[in-house]
Amino acid sequence: MHSAVQVPISTLRGVMATDTAQKVQEVRQVTRIERIGAHSHIRGLGLDDALEARQTSQGMVGQGSARRAAGIILEMIKEGKIAGRAVLIAGQPGTGKTAIAMGMAQALGQDTPFTAIAGSEIFSLEMSKTEALTQAFRRSIGIRIKEETEIIEGEVVEIQVDRPASGTGVKVGKLTLKTTEMETIYDLGTKMIESLTKEKVQAGDIITIDKATGKVTKLGRSFTRARDYDAMGPQTKFVQCPEGELQKRKEVVHTVTLHEIDVINSRTQGFLALFSGDTGEIKTEVREQINAKVAEWREEGKADIVPGVLFVDEVHMLDIECFSFLNRALESDMAPILIMATNRGITKIRGTNYESPHGIPLDLLDRLLIISTSEYSEKEMKQILKIRCEEEDVEMSDDALMLLTRVGIETSLRYAIQLITTANLVCRKRKGQEVEVEDIKRVYSLFLDESRSTQFLIEYQQEFMFSEKGAGESESMEVA
């Protein structure tokens, strides 16, 4: 029964890692596609070796105690000691809760799965709430699968390809490889000739060939060809000629998520569903079968579980059913670290008439480690705005930055950040080189912040449809 579980190693890694990565790089070199998001300047948590928060580092500013707490949790995640626990980042809007979660994701690196969802997201998907949460949980658990493969590694002495005289037909060829101790000639088929041509392999290159898949990887040029340096260019990497035998056994480690294994086993063309995003609901039997197989691999030493991180932003948007599911899911042995963020105070739990801190039931709050964030000082806000100007390639004068900081203190940090790009557009319109005070004043008058917008509504309440204030006044007049 368990033998039906497929491991998406060759499929996933072959299709995703090689083709996609190469294509994306090629496109980037030509068009330089880069998106600037709200947290694209975050590179990590900005902590030193003693887990003390630097004032400004890796895009993070201030929030020292919250970042220190996040750093301790990060160390526990890396040591695999905190699986099945939950953390809540609570604070006012615009105090860097999502930034701390993004910093943790960056610090964890590529190997640890990190999934970010919004609380409202699970209600908009075409599946049940519990299925959406289960998929998010399983996306956040990595399986590190070890397997041994046979490779051929050596220096190319000669490649000889015989093309038919007619120009069409089957190509045949010979490849001579050597190490410091031996030299062998291999016959080449059409596919291997294509692979070698695609990698632009020539005599003097050190290459590896995976015997199972036929994948060719170029490691660099041999040191014996160092005299060709001028012809090759500065980007050429020179490596030593391999020692020992040409054929070697090598341990390869693949990291896939439980969700990827679920999808591949739940439908015939599973890996295509991963690309389209149309994964649908997955049967419980499939998951149980996969869990049993993964447990078997762990006992045999073939696989390790890497507990990742599931980040749920705006967690107060979940309802009472979701919270009860989270309570149970956290007790599972296949649970990631759950990090939640909320900006609500004492509010109603969605789906009930009961009020609770942060809109989270008390029995779940008991399980949480709560990290609180505080308001930014004027100095910290100025530093954040300066970092955002650099991120968005905006030149801004010191006076304009001071004015923007004042705007941020009186309104909100998010509003001030929104004014950076708009002020830059106004500056470019007047053909200026850097954003000046006048540009900030111009966009401040054009775009209202929350308090000025509220004031405007109060003044012109009667002009709007469905005016609450107006309705209340008319009712009181009828009663009178």
Coordinates of C-alpha atoms in Angstrom, one line a residue:
M1 CA 0.0 0.0 0.0
H2 CA 2.7 2.5 1.0
S3 CA 4.8 1.7 -2.1
A4 CA 2.5 3.9 -4.2
V5 CA 3.9 7.1 -2.7
Q6 CA 6.0 8.9 -5.3
V7 CA 8.9 11.1 -4.4
P8 CA 9.0 14.2 -6.6
I9 CA 12.8 14.3 -6.8
S10 CA 13.5 13.9 -10.5
T11 CA 10.3 15.5 -11.6
L12 CA 10.3 18.5 -9.3
R13 CA 14.0 19.2 -9.1
G14 CA 14.6 18.4 -12.8
V15 CA 11.7 20.6 -14.0
M16 CA 11.7 23.3 -11.4
A17 CA 15.4 23.7 -10.4
T18 CA 17.1 23.5 -13.8
D19 CA 14.7 24.8 -16.5
T20 CA 12.9 27.5 -14.4
A21 CA 16.0 28.8 -12.7
Q22 CA 17.9 29.1 -16.0
K23 CA 15.0 30.8 -17.8
V24 CA 14.3 33.3 -15.1
Q25 CA 18.0 34.3 -15.0
E26 CA 18.1 34.7 -18.8
V27 CA 15.0 37.0 -18.7
R28 CA 16.4 39.1 -15.8
Q29 CA 19.7 39.7 -17.7
V30 CA 17.8 41.2 -20.6
T31 CA 14.9 43.1 -19.0
R32 CA 16.0 43.4 -15.3
I33 CA 12.5 42.7 -13.8
E34 CA 12.5 43.9 -10.2
R35 CA 9.5 44.5 -8.0
I36 CA 9.8 46.8 -5.0
G37 CA 7.4 45.7 -2.3
A38 CA 6.5 47.1 1.1
H39 CA 9.1 44.9 2.8
S40 CA 11.6 44.4 -0.1
H41 CA 14.3 46.3 1.9
I42 CA 14.3 43.7 4.7
R43 CA 17.4 41.4 4.6
G44 CA 17.2 39.8 8.0
L45 CA 16.6 40.6 11.7
G46 CA 19.7 42.7 12.1
L47 CA 21.1 40.9 15.2
D48 CA 24.7 40.4 16.2
D49 CA 26.2 37.1 17.4
A50 CA 25.0 37.7 21.0
L51 CA 21.4 38.1 19.6
E52 CA 21.5 41.8 20.5
A53 CA 19.6 44.0 18.1
R54 CA 21.7 46.6 16.2
Q55 CA 19.9 50.0 15.9
T56 CA 19.9 49.9 12.1
S57 CA 20.9 46.7 10.3
Q58 CA 19.7 44.5 7.3
G59 CA 16.8 47.0 6.7
M60 CA 15.5 46.7 10.3
V61 CA 15.2 49.8 12.5
G62 CA 14.3 50.0 16.2
Q63 CA 12.0 47.4 17.9
G64 CA 15.0 46.1 19.7
S65 CA 13.2 43.9 22.3
A66 CA 10.8 42.4 19.7
R67 CA 13.7 41.6 17.3
R68 CA 15.7 40.0 20.2
A69 CA 12.7 37.8 21.1
A70 CA 12.3 36.9 17.4
G71 CA 16.1 36.1 17.3
I72 CA 15.7 33.6 20.2
I73 CA 12.8 31.9 18.4
L74 CA 14.9 31.8 15.3
E75 CA 17.7 30.0 17.1
M76 CA 15.2 27.4 18.4
I77 CA 13.8 26.9 14.9
K78 CA 17.2 26.3 13.5
E79 CA 17.9 23.7 16.2
G80 CA 14.4 22.1 15.5
K81 CA 13.3 22.5 19.2
I82 CA 10.1 24.5 18.8
A83 CA 8.0 22.6 16.3
G84 CA 4.3 22.7 17.2
R85 CA 4.6 26.0 19.2
A86 CA 3.0 29.3 18.3
V87 CA 4.1 32.9 18.5
L88 CA 1.9 36.0 18.3
I89 CA 3.4 39.4 17.2
A90 CA 1.0 42.0 18.6
G91 CA 1.1 45.8 18.2
Q92 CA -0.4 48.9 16.7
P93 CA -0.7 49.3 12.9
G94 CA 2.6 50.3 11.2
T95 CA 5.0 49.1 14.0
G96 CA 6.8 46.5 11.9
K97 CA 5.0 43.2 12.7
T98 CA 5.1 41.9 9.1
A99 CA 8.7 43.2 8.8
I100 CA 9.9 41.1 11.7
A101 CA 8.2 38.0 10.2
M102 CA 9.9 38.7 6.8
G103 CA 13.2 39.2 8.6
M104 CA 12.8 35.8 10.2
A105 CA 12.1 34.3 6.8
Q106 CA 15.2 35.9 5.3
A107 CA 17.4 34.7 8.2
L108 CA 16.2 31.1 7.9
G109 CA 17.5 30.8 4.4
Q110 CA 16.3 28.9 1.4
D111 CA 16.3 25.4 2.9
T112 CA 13.7 26.1 5.6
P113 CA 10.1 26.3 4.3
F114 CA 8.4 29.6 5.0
T115 CA 4.7 30.1 4.1
A116 CA 2.9 33.5 4.5
I117 CA -0.9 33.8 4.3
A118 CA -3.4 36.4 5.3
G119 CA -6.2 35.6 7.7
S120 CA -8.9 36.6 5.2
E121 CA -7.2 34.5 2.4
I122 CA -8.6 31.2 3.5
F123 CA -12.2 32.4 3.1
S124 CA -11.7 33.3 -0.6
L125 CA -10.3 30.0 -1.7
E126 CA -12.4 27.4 -3.5
M127 CA -12.0 24.8 -0.7
S128 CA -13.0 24.4 2.9
K129 CA -11.3 26.5 5.6
T130 CA -9.7 23.5 7.3
E131 CA -8.4 22.2 3.9
A132 CA -6.8 25.6 3.2
L133 CA -5.2 25.7 6.6
T134 CA -4.0 22.0 6.3
Q135 CA -2.4 22.9 2.9
A136 CA -0.7 25.9 4.5
F137 CA 0.6 23.8 7.4
R138 CA 2.0 21.1 5.0
R139 CA 3.6 23.7 2.8
S140 CA 5.6 24.8 5.9
I141 CA 7.1 21.3 6.6
G142 CA 10.1 20.3 4.6
I143 CA 11.3 16.8 4.0
R144 CA 15.1 16.5 3.4
I145 CA 15.5 13.3 1.3
K146 CA 18.9 11.8 1.0
E147 CA 19.7 9.5 -1.9
E148 CA 22.9 8.1 -3.4
T149 CA 23.6 8.6 -7.1
E150 CA 26.4 7.4 -9.4
I151 CA 28.2 10.2 -11.2
I152 CA 31.0 10.3 -13.7
E153 CA 33.5 13.1 -13.0
G154 CA 36.5 14.0 -15.0
E155 CA 38.4 16.3 -17.4
V156 CA 37.3 16.4 -21.0
V157 CA 40.2 15.4 -23.2
E158 CA 38.3 15.3 -26.5
I159 CA 34.8 15.4 -27.8
Q160 CA 34.2 13.9 -31.3
V161 CA 30.8 14.2 -32.9
D162 CA 30.1 12.5 -36.3
R163 CA 27.3 14.1 -38.2
P164 CA 25.9 12.1 -41.2
A165 CA 27.0 13.3 -44.6
S166 CA 23.4 14.0 -45.6
G167 CA 22.9 16.4 -42.7
T168 CA 20.0 14.4 -41.3
G169 CA 20.0 11.2 -39.3
V170 CA 21.3 10.1 -35.9
K171 CA 24.4 11.9 -34.6
V172 CA 27.0 9.6 -32.9
G173 CA 30.1 10.6 -31.0
K174 CA 32.8 9.8 -28.6
L175 CA 33.8 11.5 -25.3
T176 CA 37.2 11.0 -23.8
L177 CA 37.4 11.8 -20.0
K178 CA 40.3 11.5 -17.7
T179 CA 41.2 11.8 -14.0
T180 CA 44.7 11.9 -12.5
E181 CA 44.8 8.1 -12.5
M182 CA 42.8 6.9 -15.5
E183 CA 41.3 7.8 -19.0
T184 CA 38.2 6.3 -20.7
I185 CA 36.4 6.7 -24.0
Y186 CA 32.6 6.8 -23.8
D187 CA 30.2 6.4 -26.8
L188 CA 27.6 9.2 -27.0
G189 CA 24.0 9.0 -28.0
T190 CA 21.9 11.8 -29.4
K191 CA 20.6 13.0 -26.1
M192 CA 24.0 13.2 -24.5
I193 CA 25.4 15.1 -27.5
E194 CA 22.5 17.6 -27.1
S195 CA 23.2 18.0 -23.4
L196 CA 27.0 18.5 -24.0
T197 CA 26.2 21.0 -26.8
K198 CA 23.7 22.9 -24.6
E199 CA 26.3 23.2 -21.8
K200 CA 28.9 24.3 -24.4
V201 CA 31.3 21.6 -23.1
Q202 CA 34.7 21.6 -24.8
A203 CA 38.1 20.0 -24.3
G204 CA 39.7 21.1 -21.0
D205 CA 36.4 21.4 -19.1
I206 CA 35.9 19.5 -15.9
I207 CA 32.4 18.0 -16.0
T208 CA 30.1 15.7 -14.0
I209 CA 27.5 13.5 -15.6
D210 CA 24.6 12.0 -13.4
K211 CA 24.2 8.4 -14.6
A212 CA 20.6 8.2 -13.6
T213 CA 19.3 11.3 -15.4
G214 CA 22.1 12.1 -17.8
K215 CA 22.4 15.7 -16.5
V216 CA 25.7 17.4 -17.4
T217 CA 27.2 20.0 -15.1
K218 CA 30.2 22.0 -15.9
L219 CA 32.4 22.7 -12.9
G220 CA 35.0 24.8 -14.6
R221 CA 38.2 24.7 -16.7
S222 CA 41.2 22.6 -15.8
F223 CA 44.3 24.3 -14.4
T224 CA 46.3 22.7 -17.2
R225 CA 44.5 25.1 -19.5
A226 CA 45.4 28.2 -17.5
R227 CA 47.4 29.5 -20.4
D228 CA 44.1 29.9 -22.3
Y229 CA 43.0 32.5 -19.7
D230 CA 43.3 35.5 -22.0
A231 CA 41.0 33.8 -24.6
M232 CA 38.5 32.7 -22.0
G233 CA 37.8 36.0 -20.0
P234 CA 37.8 36.9 -16.3
Q235 CA 34.6 35.0 -15.4
T236 CA 36.3 31.6 -16.1
K237 CA 36.7 29.4 -13.0
F238 CA 39.7 27.1 -12.9
V239 CA 39.5 23.8 -11.0
Q240 CA 41.8 20.8 -10.3
C241 CA 41.6 17.7 -12.4
P242 CA 39.6 15.1 -10.3
E243 CA 41.5 12.3 -8.5
G244 CA 40.7 8.6 -8.3
E245 CA 38.2 6.7 -10.5
L246 CA 35.9 8.3 -13.1
Q247 CA 32.8 6.7 -11.6
K248 CA 31.9 7.8 -8.1
R249 CA 29.0 7.5 -5.6
K250 CA 27.7 10.8 -4.4
E251 CA 25.0 11.6 -1.8
V252 CA 22.4 14.1 -3.1
V253 CA 20.0 15.9 -0.7
H254 CA 16.7 17.2 -2.0
T255 CA 14.3 19.3 0.1
V256 CA 10.6 19.2 -0.8
T257 CA 7.6 20.2 1.2
L258 CA 4.9 17.7 2.4
H259 CA 2.4 19.6 0.3
E260 CA 4.3 19.0 -2.9
I261 CA 4.4 15.3 -2.2
D262 CA 0.7 15.4 -1.4
V263 CA -0.2 17.1 -4.7
I264 CA 2.1 14.8 -6.8
N265 CA 0.5 11.7 -5.3
S266 CA -3.1 13.0 -5.4
R267 CA -3.4 13.3 -9.2
T268 CA -1.9 11.8 -12.3
Q269 CA -0.1 15.0 -13.5
G270 CA 0.5 16.3 -10.0
F271 CA 3.6 18.3 -10.7
L272 CA 1.8 20.4 -13.3
A273 CA -0.8 21.3 -10.7
L274 CA 2.0 22.7 -8.6
F275 CA 2.8 25.2 -11.4
S276 CA -0.8 26.1 -12.2
G277 CA -1.7 26.4 -8.5
D278 CA -4.9 24.4 -9.1
T279 CA -4.2 21.8 -6.3
G280 CA -7.9 21.4 -5.2
E281 CA -8.8 19.4 -2.0
I282 CA -6.6 16.4 -1.1
K283 CA -8.1 13.2 0.4
T284 CA -7.2 12.4 4.0
E285 CA -6.2 8.8 2.9
V286 CA -3.5 10.2 0.6
R287 CA -2.1 12.3 3.5
E288 CA -2.1 9.4 5.9
Q289 CA -0.3 7.2 3.4
I290 CA 2.3 9.9 2.9
N291 CA 2.8 10.4 6.6
A292 CA 3.3 6.7 7.1
K293 CA 5.9 6.6 4.3
V294 CA 7.7 9.6 5.6
A295 CA 7.8 8.0 9.1
E296 CA 9.3 4.9 7.5
W297 CA 12.0 6.9 5.7
R298 CA 12.9 8.7 8.9
E299 CA 13.4 5.3 10.7
E300 CA 15.6 4.1 7.8
G301 CA 17.6 7.3 7.9
K302 CA 16.6 8.2 4.3
A303 CA 14.8 11.5 5.3
D304 CA 14.8 14.2 7.9
I305 CA 11.9 16.5 8.7
V306 CA 12.6 20.2 8.5
P307 CA 9.9 22.1 10.5
G308 CA 9.4 25.4 8.7
V309 CA 7.4 28.5 9.5
L310 CA 3.7 29.3 8.8
F311 CA 3.1 33.1 9.1
V312 CA -0.6 34.1 9.4
D313 CA -1.0 37.9 9.1
E314 CA -4.2 39.6 10.3
V315 CA -5.0 36.5 12.4
H316 CA -8.1 38.1 14.0
M317 CA -9.8 37.6 10.6
L318 CA -9.9 33.8 11.3
D319 CA -13.2 32.5 12.9
I320 CA -13.8 30.3 15.9
E321 CA -13.8 27.1 13.7
C322 CA -10.3 28.0 12.4
F323 CA -9.0 28.6 15.9
S324 CA -10.3 25.3 17.2
F325 CA -8.6 23.6 14.1
L326 CA -5.3 25.4 15.0
N327 CA -5.5 24.2 18.6
R328 CA -5.7 20.6 17.4
A329 CA -3.2 21.0 14.5
L330 CA -0.5 22.4 16.8
E331 CA -0.5 19.1 18.8
S332 CA 0.3 17.1 15.7
D333 CA 3.8 15.6 15.3
M334 CA 3.8 17.1 11.8
A335 CA 3.4 20.7 12.9
P336 CA 5.5 23.7 11.8
I337 CA 6.2 26.8 13.9
L338 CA 3.1 29.0 13.7
I339 CA 3.8 32.8 13.8
M340 CA 0.7 35.1 13.9
A341 CA 0.4 38.9 13.7
T342 CA -2.5 41.1 14.7
N343 CA -3.1 44.8 15.3
R344 CA -6.4 44.4 17.2
G345 CA -7.1 45.1 20.9
I346 CA -10.0 43.5 22.8
T347 CA -12.4 42.6 20.1
K348 CA -15.0 40.0 19.2
I349 CA -13.9 36.6 18.1
R350 CA -15.2 36.2 14.6
G351 CA -18.2 33.8 14.5
T352 CA -19.2 34.5 18.2
N353 CA -20.5 37.3 20.4
Y354 CA -17.6 36.9 22.9
E355 CA -14.8 39.4 23.2
S356 CA -11.2 38.4 23.7
P357 CA -7.7 40.0 23.6
H358 CA -6.6 40.3 19.9
G359 CA -9.8 38.5 18.8
I360 CA -8.2 35.2 19.7
P361 CA -9.9 32.6 22.0
L362 CA -8.3 32.4 25.5
D363 CA -7.4 28.7 25.2
L364 CA -5.3 29.4 22.1
L365 CA -3.8 32.6 23.7
D366 CA -2.5 30.3 26.5
R367 CA -0.4 28.4 24.0
L368 CA 1.2 31.5 22.5
L369 CA 4.5 33.3 23.1
I370 CA 3.5 36.9 22.7
I371 CA 5.9 39.5 21.2
S372 CA 4.7 43.1 21.4
T373 CA 5.9 45.9 19.1
S374 CA 5.9 49.6 20.1
E375 CA 5.6 52.9 18.2
Y376 CA 8.7 54.2 16.4
S377 CA 10.5 57.3 17.7
E378 CA 11.1 60.3 15.4
K379 CA 14.7 59.3 14.8
E380 CA 13.7 55.7 13.9
M381 CA 11.0 56.9 11.6
K382 CA 13.4 59.2 9.8
Q383 CA 15.8 56.2 9.3
I384 CA 13.1 54.0 7.9
L385 CA 12.0 56.7 5.5
K386 CA 15.7 57.1 4.4
I387 CA 16.0 53.3 3.8
R388 CA 12.8 53.4 1.8
C389 CA 14.1 56.3 -0.4
E390 CA 17.2 54.2 -1.1
E391 CA 15.1 51.2 -1.9
E392 CA 12.9 53.1 -4.4
D393 CA 15.9 55.0 -5.9
V394 CA 14.6 58.4 -4.8
E395 CA 17.0 61.3 -4.1
M396 CA 15.6 63.5 -1.3
S397 CA 17.0 66.6 0.3
D398 CA 17.5 66.7 4.1
D399 CA 14.8 69.3 4.6
A400 CA 12.3 67.3 2.6
L401 CA 13.2 64.2 4.7
M402 CA 12.7 66.1 7.9
L403 CA 9.3 67.4 6.7
L404 CA 8.3 63.8 5.6
T405 CA 9.3 62.6 9.1
R406 CA 7.0 65.2 10.7
V407 CA 4.2 64.1 8.4
G408 CA 4.8 60.5 9.5
I409 CA 4.6 61.4 13.2
E410 CA 1.4 63.4 12.8
T411 CA -0.3 60.9 10.5
S412 CA 1.2 57.4 10.1
L413 CA 4.4 55.8 8.9
R414 CA 2.6 54.0 6.1
Y415 CA 1.1 57.3 4.8
A416 CA 4.6 58.9 4.8
I417 CA 6.1 56.0 2.8
Q418 CA 3.3 56.3 0.2
L419 CA 4.3 59.9 -0.3
I420 CA 7.9 59.0 -1.3
T421 CA 7.0 57.7 -4.8
T422 CA 4.3 60.3 -5.5
A423 CA 6.7 63.2 -4.4
N424 CA 9.3 61.7 -6.7
L425 CA 6.9 61.8 -9.7
V426 CA 6.1 65.4 -8.9
C427 CA 9.8 66.2 -8.8
R428 CA 10.4 64.4 -12.2
K429 CA 7.5 66.4 -13.7
R430 CA 9.3 69.7 -12.9
K431 CA 12.6 68.1 -14.1
G432 CA 14.2 68.3 -10.7
Q433 CA 17.1 66.1 -9.5
E434 CA 16.0 65.5 -5.9
V435 CA 12.7 65.8 -4.0
E436 CA 12.4 69.1 -2.2
V437 CA 10.1 70.5 0.5
E438 CA 7.7 71.9 -2.1
D439 CA 7.2 68.4 -3.7
I440 CA 6.2 67.0 -0.3
K441 CA 3.8 69.9 0.4
R442 CA 2.3 69.4 -3.1
V443 CA 1.5 65.6 -2.6
Y444 CA 0.4 66.2 1.0
S445 CA -2.3 68.6 -0.3
L446 CA -3.2 66.2 -3.1
F447 CA -3.6 63.0 -1.1
L448 CA -5.5 63.0 2.2
D449 CA -4.4 61.0 5.2
E450 CA -6.9 59.2 7.5
S451 CA -7.6 62.0 9.9
R452 CA -8.1 64.7 7.2
S453 CA -10.3 62.3 5.3
T454 CA -12.5 61.8 8.4
Q455 CA -12.6 65.6 9.0
F456 CA -13.8 66.1 5.4
L457 CA -16.5 63.5 5.8
I458 CA -17.8 65.2 9.0
E459 CA -17.9 68.5 7.3
Y460 CA -19.7 67.3 4.2
Q461 CA -21.7 64.4 5.8
Q462 CA -25.1 65.4 4.2
E463 CA -23.7 65.4 0.7
F464 CA -22.9 61.6 0.8
M465 CA -25.3 58.7 0.3
F466 CA -26.3 56.5 3.4
S467 CA -24.9 59.1 5.8
E468 CA -25.0 57.5 9.3
K469 CA -25.0 60.9 11.0
G470 CA -27.7 62.2 8.8
A471 CA -29.9 59.1 9.3
G472 CA -29.5 59.5 13.1
E473 CA -30.5 63.1 13.0
S474 CA -33.6 62.5 10.9
E475 CA -34.7 59.7 13.3
S476 CA -34.4 62.0 16.3
M477 CA -36.5 64.6 14.5
E478 CA -39.3 62.1 13.8
V479 CA -39.3 61.1 17.5
A480 CA -39.6 64.7 18.5

